Each structure stands twice: as C-alpha cells, then as structure tokens.
Amino acid sequence: MTNTYPQALTIAGSDSDGSAGMQADLHTFFARGVYGASVITACVAGNSYGIHASVPMPTDFINQEFQDLADDYQIRAAKTGMLADSELITDVVRNYQAADFGPLVVDPVIMTKHGNQLLEESAFKTLRTQLLPLATVLTPNFYEVEKITETTIHSDADIVAAAHQMQQMGAKNIVAKGSHALTNQTAVRDFVLLESGDSFWLSQPYHATDRVNGTGDSLSACITAELAKGTPMKRAITIAKTFVNTAIGTPIDVGHKFGPINHWAAQNRTYD
C-alpha cells in the first residue's frame, strides 16, 4: 500500500496567517483529496493587515527537504510559489531536475494582481530563463503576462499573442489570468493555451471583495492536485478556475482586513 495515495508538493514560503503561500496550497491539496508535502523556502510573519517580517531558509536546509521527500515519497506533481531571489530559484531548479516529482506548475510570483512588483529584477531574469522553461503549466496574472513578455496588453488578441510567446519560451501549457482592474467589472476571463495547440477562454463571475488572499496560490495548487490524481490537463485547469471562484464567492470571516478565500466552500461543491 505504500505510496498508492496521490501526493503533491508545494515549494513555497510559509505564511503565518494561513491565507496564502504554502498554507493556501496545503488547504487546496486537502480540499481536492491529495496528500500535500512541502519544501519551505521562507517563513513570513504577517496577518490580514500585511506582512511584517520574513526569513529565508538556508539552501542547505532546502536541499535536505528535497532529498528527504525524494527518498521516501512518490510525489506525482509539484508547484512553485514565491521564490525570493536568484540563488533560491537556481537551487530549486537544480533540486527539481534531480528529483522525479512529476509535472511542475509554476506560479510566477512576480507582480501583484494590482501591478506592484514583488521580485528584484535579477531574480525575475533568473525565473524567466531557468524556471519558466521547466513549467508544465504556467499561471501568470495579467501584470505578470506583461512583465514576462515585455508587452502591453490592450486586447484579447494581445493576450493570445503573449500566451504563444510564453509557450515559445518553454512553458508547455499557459493559463494567462485576466485583469481585476476594470471599471464595473462583472467577470474575470482567463486565456488557456495548451501544449497541443488547443486554446480556450474561461470566464467566471467577478466578486468585489477584499477576501482574495491566496487566490493565485490556490489556482496553481488546484491544478497541481488534479495533475497528481491523473486528471487530464484541460479538465484540471477548468476545475481549478471553478474551485477558486467558488472559494472567493463564499467569504469566510477570518481576520480584520484582507482575508483569505474559503477553501471549505470550494471543497463541498461538485465538479461535473
């Protein structure tokens, strides 16, 4: 019976308030019926008001985490979250390439959904040249699409062109998430470009709420969980879109300001 249960890995920072990062990934893995393992890359102290301190993990410790999981567990899919600097990105890439952890979902945590840059420029270049080409699935938000492709998005045609450009950079499947900054917005539309060349748009209702912490983490984690279970790529992505929209649309009263999405609500719905 050893290792027969689907197992997924999150390579990310620990968020002390549980709303994002590794915790959001593990919430999602659990909700989708997958056992979650973790490689912690940093520890963040924060709450619903903001982040107040962070400590990166030493690379020797990260290397040991990878080694211990590779020695014992059968990881069937993995994902990356926030990777703070070039050294860490390079180390994660080396460890992932040495292990057999299945398809890799890359959540390129470069820009916030509001357009603020999170990574230093040198780390962004390393992510773009070393990590992005390993991505089985790449899940950039609207501003990350612009940053990665060095373009400005004005139309659907621009997003389609950018997705093809990112695929040419090495990422196999692209989920280019839509903008959250439109006036009187009623829906969020994401463009999906598959390795096969097939493409489609996904649309879900827009929810005007400040309970959106962990949205990007949970989307990429849900795709990872589905891939770990053997779900076909297109269905894995469509389930993830619905999962996250459900979690956003059913608020949970935790914290005083910017709260988390509701993984329980997403867990309890049926995905036909």
Short mmCIF file of C-alpha atoms in Angstrom, two decimals:
data_model
loop_
_atom_site.label_atom_id
_atom_site.label_comp_id
_atom_site.label_asym_id
_atom_site.label_seq_id
_atom_site.Cartn_x
_atom_site.Cartn_y
_atom_site.Cartn_z
CA MET A 1 0.00 0.00 0.00
CA THR A 2 3.00 2.30 0.24
CA ASN A 3 2.73 5.46 -1.87
CA THR A 4 -0.51 4.49 -3.59
CA TYR A 5 -2.29 7.68 -2.47
CA PRO A 6 -1.84 10.72 -4.77
CA GLN A 7 0.80 13.07 -3.40
CA ALA A 8 1.62 16.65 -4.43
CA LEU A 9 4.38 19.06 -3.44
CA THR A 10 4.36 22.78 -2.79
CA ILE A 11 7.69 24.63 -2.95
CA ALA A 12 6.85 27.91 -1.28
CA GLY A 13 7.06 30.18 1.73
CA SER A 14 5.15 29.64 4.95
CA ASP A 15 2.54 32.37 5.60
CA SER A 16 1.82 32.62 9.33
CA ASP A 17 -1.80 33.73 8.96
CA GLY A 18 -2.63 30.75 6.74
CA SER A 19 -4.15 32.79 3.93
CA ALA A 20 -1.54 32.37 1.20
CA GLY A 21 1.71 30.65 0.29
CA MET A 22 2.33 27.12 1.48
CA GLN A 23 -0.72 27.12 3.75
CA ALA A 24 -3.11 28.02 0.91
CA ASP A 25 -1.51 25.30 -1.21
CA LEU A 26 -1.96 22.68 1.51
CA HIS A 27 -5.57 23.79 2.12
CA THR A 28 -6.19 23.27 -1.59
CA PHE A 29 -4.46 19.88 -1.77
CA PHE A 30 -6.59 18.68 1.16
CA ALA A 31 -9.80 20.04 -0.41
CA ARG A 32 -9.06 18.17 -3.65
CA GLY A 33 -8.26 14.86 -1.94
CA VAL A 34 -4.49 14.88 -2.37
CA TYR A 35 -1.81 14.40 0.28
CA GLY A 36 0.36 17.53 0.44
CA ALA A 37 4.09 17.68 1.12
CA SER A 38 6.10 20.89 1.32
CA VAL A 39 9.53 22.35 0.73
CA ILE A 40 9.57 25.53 2.82
CA THR A 41 11.68 28.25 1.19
CA ALA A 42 10.96 31.07 3.65
CA CYS A 43 8.90 31.93 6.72
CA VAL A 44 6.71 35.02 6.67
CA ALA A 45 5.21 36.76 9.70
CA GLY A 46 2.03 38.57 8.86
CA ASN A 47 -1.71 38.90 9.29
CA SER A 48 -4.69 40.37 7.47
CA TYR A 49 -3.13 43.85 7.72
CA GLY A 50 0.10 42.92 5.96
CA ILE A 51 3.50 41.20 6.04
CA HIS A 52 5.80 42.38 8.82
CA ALA A 53 8.86 40.11 8.69
CA SER A 54 10.34 37.30 6.61
CA VAL A 55 13.24 34.88 6.96
CA PRO A 56 14.62 32.85 4.03
CA MET A 57 15.55 29.23 4.60
CA PRO A 58 19.23 28.30 4.06
CA THR A 59 19.83 26.41 0.82
CA ASP A 60 21.38 23.51 2.74
CA PHE A 61 18.07 23.08 4.56
CA ILE A 62 16.09 23.33 1.33
CA ASN A 63 18.35 20.74 -0.29
CA GLN A 64 17.69 18.38 2.64
CA GLU A 65 13.94 18.88 2.31
CA PHE A 66 14.09 17.87 -1.34
CA GLN A 67 16.32 14.88 -0.60
CA ASP A 68 14.16 13.58 2.24
CA LEU A 69 11.00 13.74 0.13
CA ALA A 70 12.69 12.10 -2.86
CA ASP A 71 13.96 9.29 -0.62
CA ASP A 72 10.53 8.39 0.76
CA TYR A 73 7.54 9.85 -1.07
CA GLN A 74 6.08 9.39 -4.53
CA ILE A 75 5.36 12.98 -5.49
CA ARG A 76 3.19 12.96 -8.61
CA ALA A 77 3.06 16.72 -9.26
CA ALA A 78 4.75 19.81 -7.83
CA LYS A 79 4.27 23.57 -7.84
CA THR A 80 6.34 26.61 -7.04
CA GLY A 81 5.20 29.78 -5.32
CA MET A 82 7.15 32.82 -4.18
CA LEU A 83 10.90 32.32 -4.66
CA ALA A 84 12.69 35.29 -3.19
CA ASP A 85 15.99 35.59 -5.06
CA SER A 86 18.17 34.24 -7.85
CA GLU A 87 20.11 31.88 -5.59
CA LEU A 88 16.92 30.26 -4.36
CA ILE A 89 15.44 29.93 -7.85
CA THR A 90 18.64 28.31 -9.13
CA ASP A 91 18.69 25.92 -6.15
CA VAL A 92 15.04 24.93 -6.61
CA VAL A 93 15.59 24.34 -10.33
CA ARG A 94 18.59 22.09 -9.62
CA ASN A 95 16.74 20.08 -7.00
CA TYR A 96 13.61 19.69 -9.12
CA GLN A 97 15.63 18.48 -12.09
CA ALA A 98 17.39 15.90 -9.88
CA ALA A 99 14.13 14.52 -8.47
CA ASP A 100 11.21 12.67 -10.03
CA PHE A 101 8.34 14.83 -8.84
CA GLY A 102 6.14 14.78 -11.95
CA PRO A 103 4.78 17.80 -13.82
CA LEU A 104 5.67 21.25 -12.49
CA VAL A 105 3.14 24.06 -12.12
CA VAL A 106 4.88 27.44 -11.93
CA ASP A 107 3.02 30.28 -10.26
CA PRO A 108 5.43 33.09 -11.24
CA VAL A 109 5.03 35.33 -8.22
CA ILE A 110 6.49 38.45 -9.85
CA MET A 111 3.75 41.08 -9.64
CA THR A 112 0.66 41.51 -7.50
CA LYS A 113 -2.75 41.42 -9.18
CA HIS A 114 -2.65 45.23 -8.80
CA GLY A 115 0.63 45.62 -10.68
CA ASN A 116 3.19 46.03 -7.88
CA GLN A 117 6.48 44.20 -8.49
CA LEU A 118 7.45 41.63 -5.84
CA LEU A 119 10.73 40.27 -7.22
CA GLU A 120 14.00 42.07 -7.72
CA GLU A 121 14.92 42.41 -11.39
CA SER A 122 17.84 39.97 -11.14
CA ALA A 123 15.57 37.31 -9.61
CA PHE A 124 12.95 37.91 -12.31
CA LYS A 125 15.53 37.28 -15.03
CA THR A 126 16.58 34.03 -13.37
CA LEU A 127 12.96 32.91 -13.04
CA ARG A 128 12.32 33.72 -16.68
CA THR A 129 15.38 31.92 -18.04
CA GLN A 130 15.73 28.96 -15.64
CA LEU A 131 12.36 28.14 -14.07
CA LEU A 132 9.87 29.11 -16.74
CA PRO A 133 11.25 26.60 -19.31
CA LEU A 134 10.57 23.77 -16.82
CA ALA A 135 6.90 24.69 -16.41
CA THR A 136 4.36 22.08 -17.41
CA VAL A 137 1.82 24.76 -16.56
CA LEU A 138 2.49 28.49 -16.16
CA THR A 139 -0.14 30.60 -14.35
CA PRO A 140 0.78 34.31 -14.60
CA ASN A 141 -1.64 37.05 -13.63
CA PHE A 142 -2.39 39.93 -16.01
CA TYR A 143 0.60 42.05 -15.00
CA GLU A 144 2.95 39.06 -14.94
CA VAL A 145 1.97 38.28 -18.52
CA GLU A 146 3.04 41.80 -19.48
CA LYS A 147 6.27 41.55 -17.46
CA ILE A 148 7.30 38.14 -18.79
CA THR A 149 6.60 39.00 -22.42
CA GLU A 150 7.69 42.65 -22.19
CA THR A 151 4.47 43.71 -23.88
CA THR A 152 1.43 45.81 -23.02
CA ILE A 153 -1.95 44.08 -23.11
CA HIS A 154 -4.77 46.09 -24.67
CA SER A 155 -6.98 43.40 -26.16
CA ASP A 156 -7.83 39.71 -26.30
CA ALA A 157 -5.56 39.40 -29.32
CA ASP A 158 -2.66 40.75 -27.24
CA ILE A 159 -3.26 38.11 -24.56
CA VAL A 160 -3.38 35.34 -27.15
CA ALA A 161 -0.13 36.54 -28.69
CA ALA A 162 1.51 36.78 -25.27
CA ALA A 163 0.45 33.22 -24.39
CA HIS A 164 2.06 31.94 -27.57
CA GLN A 165 5.20 33.92 -26.74
CA MET A 166 5.41 32.36 -23.27
CA GLN A 167 4.95 28.93 -24.81
CA GLN A 168 7.87 29.67 -27.12
CA MET A 169 9.94 30.42 -24.00
CA GLY A 170 9.48 26.80 -22.93
CA ALA A 171 6.33 26.65 -20.78
CA LYS A 172 4.08 23.91 -22.15
CA ASN A 173 0.61 24.99 -21.02
CA ILE A 174 -0.34 28.59 -20.26
CA VAL A 175 -3.11 29.96 -18.04
CA ALA A 176 -2.98 33.72 -18.64
CA LYS A 177 -5.21 35.19 -15.96
CA GLY A 178 -7.38 38.17 -16.76
CA SER A 179 -7.37 41.66 -15.30
CA HIS A 180 -9.06 42.52 -11.99
CA ALA A 181 -8.85 46.27 -12.53
CA LEU A 182 -11.64 47.05 -14.97
CA THR A 183 -14.39 49.56 -14.15
CA ASN A 184 -17.79 47.94 -13.49
CA GLN A 185 -16.25 44.50 -13.98
CA THR A 186 -18.71 41.59 -13.95
CA ALA A 187 -16.48 38.68 -14.97
CA VAL A 188 -12.85 37.55 -14.97
CA ARG A 189 -11.70 35.90 -18.20
CA ASP A 190 -8.57 33.76 -18.42
CA PHE A 191 -6.98 32.56 -21.63
CA VAL A 192 -5.68 28.98 -21.75
CA LEU A 193 -3.21 27.73 -24.34
CA LEU A 194 -2.48 24.01 -24.21
CA GLU A 195 0.63 22.18 -25.33
CA SER A 196 -1.47 20.54 -28.05
CA GLY A 197 -2.15 23.95 -29.59
CA ASP A 198 -5.77 23.97 -28.46
CA SER A 199 -6.91 27.13 -26.71
CA PHE A 200 -10.00 28.46 -24.97
CA TRP A 201 -11.27 31.18 -22.64
CA LEU A 202 -12.52 30.56 -19.11
CA SER A 203 -14.94 33.03 -17.57
CA GLN A 204 -16.29 33.23 -14.03
CA PRO A 205 -18.20 36.00 -12.19
CA TYR A 206 -16.14 38.81 -10.68
CA HIS A 207 -16.59 39.21 -6.91
CA ALA A 208 -15.94 42.66 -5.44
CA THR A 209 -14.34 41.61 -2.15
CA ASP A 210 -11.16 42.06 -0.14
CA ARG A 211 -11.26 38.32 0.77
CA VAL A 212 -8.91 37.23 -2.02
CA ASN A 213 -5.65 36.32 -0.24
CA GLY A 214 -4.22 33.11 -1.69
CA THR A 215 -6.19 33.23 -4.95
CA GLY A 216 -3.22 32.65 -7.26
CA ASP A 217 -1.65 30.11 -4.91
CA SER A 218 -4.87 28.13 -4.76
CA LEU A 219 -5.43 28.14 -8.52
CA SER A 220 -1.98 26.74 -9.23
CA ALA A 221 -2.26 24.32 -6.28
CA CYS A 222 -5.59 23.02 -7.54
CA ILE A 223 -4.12 22.35 -10.97
CA THR A 224 -1.21 20.58 -9.26
CA ALA A 225 -3.56 18.44 -7.16
CA GLU A 226 -5.58 17.42 -10.20
CA LEU A 227 -2.46 16.50 -12.16
CA ALA A 228 -1.29 14.40 -9.20
CA LYS A 229 -4.57 12.46 -9.47
CA GLY A 230 -4.09 11.94 -13.20
CA THR A 231 -6.78 14.41 -14.30
CA PRO A 232 -6.36 15.45 -17.96
CA MET A 233 -4.83 18.91 -18.39
CA LYS A 234 -7.86 20.76 -19.73
CA ARG A 235 -10.14 19.42 -17.01
CA ALA A 236 -7.53 20.13 -14.31
CA ILE A 237 -7.46 23.78 -15.37
CA THR A 238 -11.24 24.17 -15.63
CA ILE A 239 -11.75 22.56 -12.20
CA ALA A 240 -9.16 24.94 -10.72
CA LYS A 241 -10.90 28.00 -12.17
CA THR A 242 -14.26 26.94 -10.72
CA PHE A 243 -12.67 25.92 -7.40
CA VAL A 244 -11.10 29.33 -6.85
CA ASN A 245 -14.15 31.28 -7.98
CA THR A 246 -16.30 29.31 -5.54
CA ALA A 247 -13.81 29.99 -2.73
CA ILE A 248 -13.83 33.72 -3.48
CA GLY A 249 -17.61 33.94 -3.85
CA THR A 250 -18.32 32.42 -0.44
CA PRO A 251 -16.49 34.69 2.03
CA ILE A 252 -15.07 33.40 5.31
CA ASP A 253 -14.93 35.77 8.29
CA VAL A 254 -11.26 35.48 9.35
CA GLY A 255 -9.05 38.47 10.12
CA HIS A 256 -9.95 42.15 10.15
CA LYS A 257 -8.82 43.44 6.76
CA PHE A 258 -7.57 41.49 3.70
CA GLY A 259 -8.90 38.00 4.30
CA PRO A 260 -8.44 34.53 2.80
CA ILE A 261 -10.62 32.72 0.30
CA ASN A 262 -12.90 29.95 1.55
CA HIS A 263 -11.43 26.54 0.67
CA TRP A 264 -14.21 24.77 2.61
CA ALA A 265 -16.88 26.11 0.27
CA ALA A 266 -14.86 25.00 -2.75
CA GLN A 267 -14.30 21.57 -1.20
CA ASN A 268 -18.01 20.96 -0.74
CA ARG A 269 -19.20 21.60 -4.29
CA THR A 270 -19.47 19.04 -7.09
CA TYR A 271 -17.24 19.31 -10.17
CA ASP A 272 -19.01 17.59 -13.07
#
